[in-house]
Coordinates of C-alpha atoms and ligand atoms in Angstrom, one line a residue:
Chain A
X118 CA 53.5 -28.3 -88.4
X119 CA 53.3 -28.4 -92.1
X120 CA 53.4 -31.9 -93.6
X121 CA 57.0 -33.4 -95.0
X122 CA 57.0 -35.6 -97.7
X123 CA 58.6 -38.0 -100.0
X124 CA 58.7 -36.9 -104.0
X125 CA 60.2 -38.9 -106.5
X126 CA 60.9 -37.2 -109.6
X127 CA 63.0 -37.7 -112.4
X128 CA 65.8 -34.9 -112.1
X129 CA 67.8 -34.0 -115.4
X130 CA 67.6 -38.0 -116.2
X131 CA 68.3 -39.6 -113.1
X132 CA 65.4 -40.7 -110.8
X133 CA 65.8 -38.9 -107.1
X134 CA 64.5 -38.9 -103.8
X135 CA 64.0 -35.4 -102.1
X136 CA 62.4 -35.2 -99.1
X137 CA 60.5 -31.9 -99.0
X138 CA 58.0 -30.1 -97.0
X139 CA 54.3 -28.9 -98.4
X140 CA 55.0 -25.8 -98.1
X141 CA 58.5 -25.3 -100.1
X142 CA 58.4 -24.3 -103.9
X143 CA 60.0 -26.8 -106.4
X144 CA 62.6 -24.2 -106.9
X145 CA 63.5 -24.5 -102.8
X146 CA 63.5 -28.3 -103.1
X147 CA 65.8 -28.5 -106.6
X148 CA 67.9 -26.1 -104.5
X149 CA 67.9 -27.3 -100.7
X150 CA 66.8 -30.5 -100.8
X151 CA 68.5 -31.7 -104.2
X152 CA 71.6 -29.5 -103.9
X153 CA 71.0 -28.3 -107.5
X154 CA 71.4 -24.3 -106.9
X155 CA 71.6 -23.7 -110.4
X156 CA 68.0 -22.9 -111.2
X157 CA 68.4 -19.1 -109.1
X158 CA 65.9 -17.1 -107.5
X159 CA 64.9 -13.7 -108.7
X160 CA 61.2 -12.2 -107.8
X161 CA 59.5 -15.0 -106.3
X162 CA 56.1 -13.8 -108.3
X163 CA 56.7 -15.4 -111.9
X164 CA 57.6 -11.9 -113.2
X165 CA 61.9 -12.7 -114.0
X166 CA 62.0 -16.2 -114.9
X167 CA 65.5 -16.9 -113.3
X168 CA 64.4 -20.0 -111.5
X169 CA 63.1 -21.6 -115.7
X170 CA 62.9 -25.2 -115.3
X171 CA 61.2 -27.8 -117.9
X172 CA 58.8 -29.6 -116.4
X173 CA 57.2 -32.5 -117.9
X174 CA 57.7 -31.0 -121.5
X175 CA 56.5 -27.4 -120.2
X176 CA 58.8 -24.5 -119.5
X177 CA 57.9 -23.1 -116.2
X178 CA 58.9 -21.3 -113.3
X179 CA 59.9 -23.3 -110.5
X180 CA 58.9 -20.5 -107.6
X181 CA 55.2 -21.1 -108.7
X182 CA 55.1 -24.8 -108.4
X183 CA 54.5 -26.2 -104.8
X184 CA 57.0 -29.2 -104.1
X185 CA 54.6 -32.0 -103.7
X186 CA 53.3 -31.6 -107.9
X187 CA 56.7 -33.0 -108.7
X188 CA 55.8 -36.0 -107.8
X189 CA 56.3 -38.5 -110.6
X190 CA 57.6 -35.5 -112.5
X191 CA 60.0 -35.3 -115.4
X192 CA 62.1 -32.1 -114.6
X193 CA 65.1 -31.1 -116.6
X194 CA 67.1 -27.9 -115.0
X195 CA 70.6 -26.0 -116.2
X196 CA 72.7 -29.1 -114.7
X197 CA 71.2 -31.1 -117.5
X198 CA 72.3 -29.1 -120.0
X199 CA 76.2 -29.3 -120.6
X200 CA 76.8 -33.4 -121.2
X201 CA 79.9 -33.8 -118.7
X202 CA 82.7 -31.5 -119.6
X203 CA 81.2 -30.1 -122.9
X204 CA 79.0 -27.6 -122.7
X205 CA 75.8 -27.2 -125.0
X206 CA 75.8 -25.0 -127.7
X207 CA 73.7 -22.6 -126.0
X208 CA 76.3 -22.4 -123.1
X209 CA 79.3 -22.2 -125.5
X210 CA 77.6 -19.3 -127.2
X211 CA 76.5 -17.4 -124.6
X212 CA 80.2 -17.7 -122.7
X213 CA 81.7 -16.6 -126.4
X214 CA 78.7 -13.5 -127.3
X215 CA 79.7 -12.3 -123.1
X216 CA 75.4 -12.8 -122.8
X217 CA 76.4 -12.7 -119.3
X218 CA 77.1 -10.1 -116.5
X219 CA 76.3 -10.9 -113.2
X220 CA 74.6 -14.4 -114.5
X221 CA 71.5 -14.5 -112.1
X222 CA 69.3 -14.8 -115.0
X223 CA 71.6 -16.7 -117.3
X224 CA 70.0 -20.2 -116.6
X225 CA 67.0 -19.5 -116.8
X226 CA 67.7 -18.0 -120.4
X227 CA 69.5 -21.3 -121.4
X228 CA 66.5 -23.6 -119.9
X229 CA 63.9 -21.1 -121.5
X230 CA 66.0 -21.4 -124.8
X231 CA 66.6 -25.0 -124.7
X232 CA 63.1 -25.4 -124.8
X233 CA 62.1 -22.8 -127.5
X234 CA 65.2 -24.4 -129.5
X235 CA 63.7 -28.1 -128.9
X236 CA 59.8 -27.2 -130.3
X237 CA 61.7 -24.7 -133.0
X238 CA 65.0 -25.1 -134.8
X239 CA 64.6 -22.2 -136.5
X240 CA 62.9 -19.7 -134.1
X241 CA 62.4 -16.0 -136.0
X242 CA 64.2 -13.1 -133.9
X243 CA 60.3 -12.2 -133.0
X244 CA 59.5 -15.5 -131.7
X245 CA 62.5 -15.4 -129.7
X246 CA 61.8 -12.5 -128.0
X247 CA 58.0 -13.5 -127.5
X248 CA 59.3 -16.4 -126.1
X249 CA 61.7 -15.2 -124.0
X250 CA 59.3 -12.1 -122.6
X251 CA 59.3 -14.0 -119.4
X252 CA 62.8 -14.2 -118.6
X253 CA 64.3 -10.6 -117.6
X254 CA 67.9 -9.5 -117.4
X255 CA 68.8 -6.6 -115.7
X256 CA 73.1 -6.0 -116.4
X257 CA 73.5 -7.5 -120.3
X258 CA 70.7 -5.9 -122.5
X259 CA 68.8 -8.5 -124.5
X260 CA 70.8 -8.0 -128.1
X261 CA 73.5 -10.1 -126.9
X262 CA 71.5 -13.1 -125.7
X263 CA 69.7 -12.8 -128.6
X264 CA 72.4 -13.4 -130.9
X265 CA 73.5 -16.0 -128.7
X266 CA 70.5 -17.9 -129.0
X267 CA 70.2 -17.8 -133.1
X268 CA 74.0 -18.5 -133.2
X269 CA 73.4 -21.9 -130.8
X270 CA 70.4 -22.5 -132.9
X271 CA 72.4 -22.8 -136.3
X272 CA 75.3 -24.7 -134.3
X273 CA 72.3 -27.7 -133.5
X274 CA 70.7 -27.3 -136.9
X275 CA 74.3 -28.3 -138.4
X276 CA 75.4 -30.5 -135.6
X277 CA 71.8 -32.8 -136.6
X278 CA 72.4 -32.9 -140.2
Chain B
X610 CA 55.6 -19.3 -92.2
X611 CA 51.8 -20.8 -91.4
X612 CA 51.8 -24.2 -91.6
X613 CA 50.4 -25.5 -95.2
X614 CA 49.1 -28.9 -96.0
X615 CA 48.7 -29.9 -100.4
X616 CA 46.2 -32.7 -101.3
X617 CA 46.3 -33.9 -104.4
X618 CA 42.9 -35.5 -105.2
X619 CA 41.8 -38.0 -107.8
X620 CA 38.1 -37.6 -107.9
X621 CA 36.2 -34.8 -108.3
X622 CA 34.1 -35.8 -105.2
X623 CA 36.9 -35.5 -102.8
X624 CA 38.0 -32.2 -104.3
X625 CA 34.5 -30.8 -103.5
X626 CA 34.6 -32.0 -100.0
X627 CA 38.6 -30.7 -99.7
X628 CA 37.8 -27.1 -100.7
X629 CA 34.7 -26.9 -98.5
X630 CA 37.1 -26.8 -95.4
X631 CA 38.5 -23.4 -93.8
X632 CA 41.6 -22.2 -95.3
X633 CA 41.5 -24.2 -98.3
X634 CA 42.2 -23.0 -101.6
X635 CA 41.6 -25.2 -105.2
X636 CA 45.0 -25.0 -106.8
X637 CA 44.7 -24.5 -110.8
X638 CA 48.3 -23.1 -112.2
X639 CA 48.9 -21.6 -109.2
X640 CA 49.5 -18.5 -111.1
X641 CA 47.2 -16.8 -109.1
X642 CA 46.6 -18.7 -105.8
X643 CA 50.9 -19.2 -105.2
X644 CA 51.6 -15.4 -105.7
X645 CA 49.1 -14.1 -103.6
X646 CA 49.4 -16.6 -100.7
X647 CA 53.6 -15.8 -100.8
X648 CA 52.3 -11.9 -100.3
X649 CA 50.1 -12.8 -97.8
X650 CA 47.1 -11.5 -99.7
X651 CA 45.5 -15.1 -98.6
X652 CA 45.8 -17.4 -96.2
X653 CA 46.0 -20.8 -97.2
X654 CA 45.9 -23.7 -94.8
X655 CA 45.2 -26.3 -97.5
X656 CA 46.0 -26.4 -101.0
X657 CA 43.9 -28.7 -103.3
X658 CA 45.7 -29.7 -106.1
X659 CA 42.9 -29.7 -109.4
X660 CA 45.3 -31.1 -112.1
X661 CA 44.9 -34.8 -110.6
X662 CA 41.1 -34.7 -111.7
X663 CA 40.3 -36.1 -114.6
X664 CA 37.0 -34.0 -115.6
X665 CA 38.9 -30.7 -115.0
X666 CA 41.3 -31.9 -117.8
X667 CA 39.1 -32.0 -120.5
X668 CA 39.7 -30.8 -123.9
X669 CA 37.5 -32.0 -126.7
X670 CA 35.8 -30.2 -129.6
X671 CA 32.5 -31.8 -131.1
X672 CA 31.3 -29.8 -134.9
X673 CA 27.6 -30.2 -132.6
X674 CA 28.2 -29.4 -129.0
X675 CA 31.5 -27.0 -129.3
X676 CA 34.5 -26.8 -127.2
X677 CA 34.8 -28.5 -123.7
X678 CA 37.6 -26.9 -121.9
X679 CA 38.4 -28.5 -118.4
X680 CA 39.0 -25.8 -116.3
X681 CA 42.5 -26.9 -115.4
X682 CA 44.4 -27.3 -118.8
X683 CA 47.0 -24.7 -118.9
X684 CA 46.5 -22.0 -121.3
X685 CA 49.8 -23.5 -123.4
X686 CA 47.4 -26.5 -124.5
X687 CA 44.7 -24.0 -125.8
X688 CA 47.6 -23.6 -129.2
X689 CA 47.8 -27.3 -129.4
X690 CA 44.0 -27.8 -130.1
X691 CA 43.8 -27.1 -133.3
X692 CA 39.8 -26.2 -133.8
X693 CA 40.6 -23.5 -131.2
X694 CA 42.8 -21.0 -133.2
X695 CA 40.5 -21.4 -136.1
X696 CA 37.0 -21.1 -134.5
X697 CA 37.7 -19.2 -131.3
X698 CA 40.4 -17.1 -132.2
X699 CA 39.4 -14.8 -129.7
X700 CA 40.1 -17.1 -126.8
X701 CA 43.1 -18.2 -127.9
X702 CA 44.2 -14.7 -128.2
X703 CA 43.5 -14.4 -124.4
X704 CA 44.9 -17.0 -122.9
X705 CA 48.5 -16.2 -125.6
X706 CA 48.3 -12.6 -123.8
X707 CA 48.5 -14.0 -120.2
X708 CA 51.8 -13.8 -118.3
X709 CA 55.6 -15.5 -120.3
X710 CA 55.6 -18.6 -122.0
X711 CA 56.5 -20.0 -118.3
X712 CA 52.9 -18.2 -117.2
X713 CA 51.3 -20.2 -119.6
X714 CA 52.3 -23.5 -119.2
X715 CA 50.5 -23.4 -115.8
X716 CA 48.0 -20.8 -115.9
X717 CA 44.2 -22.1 -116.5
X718 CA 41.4 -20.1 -117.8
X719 CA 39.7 -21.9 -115.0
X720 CA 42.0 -20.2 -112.7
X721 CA 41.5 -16.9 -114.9
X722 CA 37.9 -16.6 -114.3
X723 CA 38.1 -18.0 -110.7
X724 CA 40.5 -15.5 -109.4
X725 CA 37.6 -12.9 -110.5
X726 CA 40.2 -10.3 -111.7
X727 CA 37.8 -7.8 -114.2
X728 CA 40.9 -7.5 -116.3
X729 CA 41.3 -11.4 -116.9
X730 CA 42.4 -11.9 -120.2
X731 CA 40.1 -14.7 -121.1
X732 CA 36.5 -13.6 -119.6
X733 CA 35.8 -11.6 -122.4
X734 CA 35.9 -13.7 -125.6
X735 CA 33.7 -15.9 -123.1
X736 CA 31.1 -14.0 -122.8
X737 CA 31.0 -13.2 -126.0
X738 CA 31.0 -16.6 -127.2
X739 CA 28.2 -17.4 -125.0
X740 CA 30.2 -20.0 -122.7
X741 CA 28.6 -21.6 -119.8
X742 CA 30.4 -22.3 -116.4
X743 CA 30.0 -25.9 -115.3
X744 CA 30.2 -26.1 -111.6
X745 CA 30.1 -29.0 -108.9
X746 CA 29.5 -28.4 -105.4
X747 CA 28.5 -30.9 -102.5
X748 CA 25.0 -30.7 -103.4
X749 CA 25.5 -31.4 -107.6
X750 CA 26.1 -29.6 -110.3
X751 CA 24.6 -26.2 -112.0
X752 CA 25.3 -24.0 -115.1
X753 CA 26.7 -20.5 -115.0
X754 CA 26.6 -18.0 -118.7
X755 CA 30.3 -16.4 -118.6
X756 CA 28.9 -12.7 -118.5
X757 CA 27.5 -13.9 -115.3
X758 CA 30.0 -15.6 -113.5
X759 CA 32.3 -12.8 -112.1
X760 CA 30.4 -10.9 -109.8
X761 CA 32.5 -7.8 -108.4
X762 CA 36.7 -7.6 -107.8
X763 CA 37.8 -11.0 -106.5
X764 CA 34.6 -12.4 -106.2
X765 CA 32.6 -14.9 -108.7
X766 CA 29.1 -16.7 -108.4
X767 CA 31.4 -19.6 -106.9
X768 CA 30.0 -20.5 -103.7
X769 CA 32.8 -21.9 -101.2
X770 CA 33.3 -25.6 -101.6
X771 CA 32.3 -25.0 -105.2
X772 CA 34.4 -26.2 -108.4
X773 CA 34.5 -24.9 -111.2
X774 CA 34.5 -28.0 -113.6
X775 CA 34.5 -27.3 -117.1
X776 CA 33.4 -23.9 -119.3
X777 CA 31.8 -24.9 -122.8
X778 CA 31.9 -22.7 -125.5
X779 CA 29.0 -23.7 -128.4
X780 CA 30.5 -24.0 -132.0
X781 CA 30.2 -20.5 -133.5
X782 CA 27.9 -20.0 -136.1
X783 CA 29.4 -21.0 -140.0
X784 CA 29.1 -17.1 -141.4
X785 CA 31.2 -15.9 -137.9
X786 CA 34.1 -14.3 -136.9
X787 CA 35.7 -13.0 -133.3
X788 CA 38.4 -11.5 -132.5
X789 CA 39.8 -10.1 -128.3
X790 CA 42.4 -7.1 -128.2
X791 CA 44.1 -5.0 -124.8
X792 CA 45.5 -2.1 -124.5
X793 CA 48.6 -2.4 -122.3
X794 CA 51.4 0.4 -122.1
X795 CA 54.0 -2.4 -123.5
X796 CA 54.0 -5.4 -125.6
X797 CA 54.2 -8.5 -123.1
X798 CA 54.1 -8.7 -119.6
X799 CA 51.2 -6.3 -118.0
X800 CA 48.0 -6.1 -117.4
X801 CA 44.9 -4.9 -119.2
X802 CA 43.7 -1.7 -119.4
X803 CA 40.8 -1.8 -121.1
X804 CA 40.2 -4.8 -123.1
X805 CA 37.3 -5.9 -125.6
X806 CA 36.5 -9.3 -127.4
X807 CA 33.9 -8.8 -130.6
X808 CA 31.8 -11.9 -132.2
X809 CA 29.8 -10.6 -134.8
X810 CA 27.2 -12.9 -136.8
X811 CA 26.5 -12.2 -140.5
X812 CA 23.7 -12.7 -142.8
X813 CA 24.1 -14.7 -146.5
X814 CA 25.0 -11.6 -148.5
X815 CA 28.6 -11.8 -146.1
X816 CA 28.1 -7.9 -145.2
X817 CA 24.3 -7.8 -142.9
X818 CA 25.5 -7.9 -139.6
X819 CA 22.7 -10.2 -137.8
X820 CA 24.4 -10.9 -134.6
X821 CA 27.0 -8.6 -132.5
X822 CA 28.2 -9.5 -129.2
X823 CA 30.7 -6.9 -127.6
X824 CA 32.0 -7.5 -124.1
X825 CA 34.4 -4.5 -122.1
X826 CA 36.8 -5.9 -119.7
X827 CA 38.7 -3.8 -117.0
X828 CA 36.9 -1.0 -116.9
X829 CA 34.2 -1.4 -114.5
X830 CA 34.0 -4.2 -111.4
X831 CA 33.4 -6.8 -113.5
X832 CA 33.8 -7.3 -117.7
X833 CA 30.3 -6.0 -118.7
X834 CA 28.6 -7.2 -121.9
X835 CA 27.8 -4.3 -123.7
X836 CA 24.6 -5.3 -125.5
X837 CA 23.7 -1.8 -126.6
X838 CA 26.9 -1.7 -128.6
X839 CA 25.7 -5.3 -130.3
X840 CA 22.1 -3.7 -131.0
X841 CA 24.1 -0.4 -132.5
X842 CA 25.7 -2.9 -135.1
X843 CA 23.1 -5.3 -136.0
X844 CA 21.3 -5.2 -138.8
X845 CA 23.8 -2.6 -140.2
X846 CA 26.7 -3.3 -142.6
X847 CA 29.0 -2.4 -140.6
X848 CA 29.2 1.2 -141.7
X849 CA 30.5 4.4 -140.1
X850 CA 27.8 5.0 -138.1
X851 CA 26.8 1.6 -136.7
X852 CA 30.6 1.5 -135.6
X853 CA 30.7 5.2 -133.9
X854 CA 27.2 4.0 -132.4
X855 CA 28.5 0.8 -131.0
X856 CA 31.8 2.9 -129.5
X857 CA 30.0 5.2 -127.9
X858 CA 27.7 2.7 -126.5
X859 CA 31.1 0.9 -125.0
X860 CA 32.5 4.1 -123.5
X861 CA 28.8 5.1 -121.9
X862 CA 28.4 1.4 -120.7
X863 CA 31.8 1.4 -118.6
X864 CA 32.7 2.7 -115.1
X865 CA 36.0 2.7 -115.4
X866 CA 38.1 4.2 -112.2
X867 CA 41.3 5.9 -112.1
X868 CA 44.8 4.3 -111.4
X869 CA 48.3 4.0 -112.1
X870 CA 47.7 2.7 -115.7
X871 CA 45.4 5.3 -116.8
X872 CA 42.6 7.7 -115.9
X873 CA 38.5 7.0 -116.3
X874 CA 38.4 9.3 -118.6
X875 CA 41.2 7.7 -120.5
X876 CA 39.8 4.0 -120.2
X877 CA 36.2 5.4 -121.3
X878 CA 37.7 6.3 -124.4
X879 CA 39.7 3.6 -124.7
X880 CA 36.9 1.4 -124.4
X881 CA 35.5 2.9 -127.6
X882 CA 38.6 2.5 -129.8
X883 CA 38.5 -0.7 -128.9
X884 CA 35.3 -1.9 -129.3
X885 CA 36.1 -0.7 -133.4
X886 CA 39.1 -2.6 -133.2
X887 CA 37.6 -5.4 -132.2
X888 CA 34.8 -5.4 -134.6
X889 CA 37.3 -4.9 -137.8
X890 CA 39.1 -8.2 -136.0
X891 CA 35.8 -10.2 -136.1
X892 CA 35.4 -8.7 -139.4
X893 CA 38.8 -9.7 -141.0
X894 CA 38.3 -13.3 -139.2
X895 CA 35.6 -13.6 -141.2
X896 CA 36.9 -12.7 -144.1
X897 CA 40.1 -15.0 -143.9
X898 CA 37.3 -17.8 -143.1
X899 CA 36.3 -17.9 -146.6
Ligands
FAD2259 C1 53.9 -12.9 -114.1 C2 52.4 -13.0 -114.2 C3 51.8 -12.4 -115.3 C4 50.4 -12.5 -115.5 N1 49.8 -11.9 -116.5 C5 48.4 -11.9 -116.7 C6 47.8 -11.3 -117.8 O1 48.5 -10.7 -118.7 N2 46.5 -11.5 -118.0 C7 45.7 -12.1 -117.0 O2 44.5 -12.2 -117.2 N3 46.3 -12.7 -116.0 C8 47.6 -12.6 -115.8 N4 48.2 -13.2 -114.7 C9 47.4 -13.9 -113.7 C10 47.2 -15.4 -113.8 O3 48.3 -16.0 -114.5 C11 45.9 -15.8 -114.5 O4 44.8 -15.2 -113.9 C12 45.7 -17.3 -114.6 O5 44.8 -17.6 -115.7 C13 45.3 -18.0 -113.4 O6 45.1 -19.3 -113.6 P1 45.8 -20.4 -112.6 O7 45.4 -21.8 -113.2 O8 47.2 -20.2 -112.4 O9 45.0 -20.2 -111.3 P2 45.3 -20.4 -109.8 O10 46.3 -19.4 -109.3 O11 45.6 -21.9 -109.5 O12 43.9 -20.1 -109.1 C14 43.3 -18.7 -109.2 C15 42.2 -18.6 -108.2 O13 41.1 -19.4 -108.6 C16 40.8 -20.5 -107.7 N5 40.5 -21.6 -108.5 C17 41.3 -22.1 -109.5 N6 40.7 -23.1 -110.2 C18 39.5 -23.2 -109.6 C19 38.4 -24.1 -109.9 N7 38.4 -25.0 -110.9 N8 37.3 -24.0 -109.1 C20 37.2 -23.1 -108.1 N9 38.2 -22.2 -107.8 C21 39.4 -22.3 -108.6 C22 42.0 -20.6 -106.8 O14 41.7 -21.0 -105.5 C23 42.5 -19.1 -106.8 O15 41.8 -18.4 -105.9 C24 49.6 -13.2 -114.5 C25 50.2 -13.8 -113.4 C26 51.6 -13.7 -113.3 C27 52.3 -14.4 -112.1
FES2260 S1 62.0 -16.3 -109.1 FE1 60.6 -17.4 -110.2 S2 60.0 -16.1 -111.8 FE2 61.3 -14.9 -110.6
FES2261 S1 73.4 -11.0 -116.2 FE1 72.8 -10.0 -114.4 S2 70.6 -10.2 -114.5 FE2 71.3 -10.9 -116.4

């Protein structure tokens, strides 16, 4: 039997309880034992960044963290992202630039954004791309999501002014 | 699915004694370790968890003694350190080149050098830099040079139940420069094939090359420092033929085997263009240094 445990973590701001077992991923325990099944599962290998979560200030994928590090961990996911019924700005940009097809990858674009967006207002269309190099999309193309992503960018550079 | 137990120890001590036991595995970034256990490519009873320690989370630069880089700090921190990028830009370039930005924030050049691949993206600028491996084991502690410490595909002079603790790299000399390059078939995303990391050393008159240290990942078992390549280039300035001497010293130094990313005969080449790529890197470092 492999060992279950008790993790407290703070989960997009509110402190929870998810009992999980040692050998689940964080991304199984956000999605079975939290109930959050936004953060998706692609590859399972690190290589398509659909299951993007922030964890303790670092964007990483959540198939290559074991359940148990969370402990004590600050994790923010795709729930945390729209504030009630108003989206974020990368949401509402996305939805308006159709960044979207099938929207497997889609959070972890916005997650991976968010972040970039948080440690650089003003990202370059390079560092964007560098940036997002982990995350892959396989129905939209990139150019949209791009544009998405400046346009949300200069919606929170004027929203902070 | 085999049952699978994590520990999460505080002290170095208990690490030791954790990873001594059948089926368990230290735990860096799990960049590495998580992947391959998932494929079944190792079986892993127990997980211990190295990011709890507090000597394997060292990151300190001292203008006498150099960097000390704990060999569990994710590659992201590397960018944060500011001596880093200016003194060792050839290690920051290697750790920037591994994996996505999510890669990074968990993968350790710890982990890198552990997991014994001879296309790790960091072992090169290692060696060159003349880094040493600090590892614990029940029995104390003892020193490893980084062109020693991968020993064949997979393996490394790690005995089991060994840590690696820390890998210092000595301050560079003042009239320096280094530089680390791949070749990959795309930008970001893939894996070596052939890489080569360049420190070169230079005398007062800033053109008297009186120190070259080339290292050739990727293309043979294990990254090989090519010291005929160094010995081609010092005391030269850096001319045409020192360079064409030091490439073809690089591509007769490899054993490079054929795969899906390229032929021998390819990476043998390769290894040459690369090893004047990386020297005109060094080179320009230098130059920018002032
Ligand atoms: C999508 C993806 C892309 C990648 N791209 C690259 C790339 O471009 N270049 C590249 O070089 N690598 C790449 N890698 C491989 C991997 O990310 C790196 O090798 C990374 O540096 C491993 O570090 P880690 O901390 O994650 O190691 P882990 O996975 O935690 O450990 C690796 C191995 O070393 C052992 N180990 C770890 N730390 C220690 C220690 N202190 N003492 C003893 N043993 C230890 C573990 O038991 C394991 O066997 C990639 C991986 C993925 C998933
Ligand atoms: S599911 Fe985690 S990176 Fe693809
Ligand atoms: S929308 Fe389908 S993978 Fe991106």
């Amino acid at each position: 039997m492999s060992t279950k445990r008790v993790v407290t973590a703070t989960i997009n701001g509110t402190d929870s309880t998810l009992i999980v077992d040692d050998r689940m991923s964080l991304l199984d325990a956000l999605r079975d034992a939290a109930g959050l099944t936004g953060t998706k599962e692609g590859c399972l290998t690190g290589d398509c960044g659909a299951c993007s979560v922030i964890m303790n200030g670092r964007l990483v994928d959540s198939c290559l963290v074991m359940a148990p590090e969370a402990e004590g961990a600050i994790i923010e996911t795709v729930e945390g992202l729209a504030q009630g019924n108003d989206l974020h700005p990368l949401q509402k940009r996305f939805l308006e630039h159709a960044a979207l097809q099938c929207g497997v990858c889609t959070p972890g674009f916005l997650v991976a954004a968010k972040d970039l967006l948080d440690r650089n207002p003003e990202p370059t269309d390079d560092e964007v791309r560098y940036w997002l190099a982990g995350n892959l999309c396989r129905c939209t193309g990139y150019d949209k999501i791009l544009r998405a992503v400046h346009d949300a960018a200069a919606d929170l550079r004027s929203s902070s002014r | 699915m085999k049952p699978l137990e994590y520990h999460a120890p505080g002290a170095l001590d208990d690490a030791v004694r954790l990873s001594a036991e059948a089926g368990a595995s230290p735990l860096a970034g799990g960049t590495d370790l998580i992947v391959q256990h998932r494929m079944g490519r190792v079986e892993v009873a127990h997980m211990v968890d190295l990011k709890k320690i507090p000597e394997l989370n060292v990151l300190e630069f001292d203008k006498k003694s150099g960097l000390r880089l704990g060999a569990a700090v994710p590659c992201a921190a590397l960018a944060e350190c500011e001596p880093i990028g200016r003194l060792y830009p050839s290690l920051l370039e290697g750790a920037e080149l591994i994996g996505s930005t999510q890669i990074q924030s968990r993968a350790s050049v710890g982990g890198n050098l552990c997991n014994g691949s001879p296309a790790a993206d960091t072992i090169c600028a290692l060696i060159v830099l003349d880094a040493v491996c600090v590892i614990q084991g029940a029995n104390g502690s003892r020193e490893v040079a980084a062109k020693d410490f991968m020993t064949g595909p997979g393996e490394t002079a790690l005995n089991k139940g060994e840590l690696l603790v820390e890998i210092r790299v000595p301050p560079p000399a003042p009239l320096s420069g280094n530089g680390y390059l791949r070749f990959i078939p795309r930008n970001e995303m893939d894996i070596a094939v052939v890489c080569v990391a360049a420190h070169l050393v230079f005398d007062k008159d800033r053109e008297t090359c009186l120190d070259a240290k080339i290292a050739v990942g990727a293309a043979a078992p294990t990254p090989l420092l090519v010291e005929q390549a160094g010995r081609a280039l010092i005391g030269s300035k850096l001319d045409e033929p020192a360079l064409k001497a030091a490439a073809q010293a690089a591509s007769k130094a490899v054993r490079p085997i054929d795969d899906a990313r390229g032929t021998a005969e390819y990476r043998r080449h390769m290894a040459g263009v690369l090893t004047r790529r990386a020297v005109g890197m060094a080179v320009n470092r230098f130059k920018e240094s002032g």
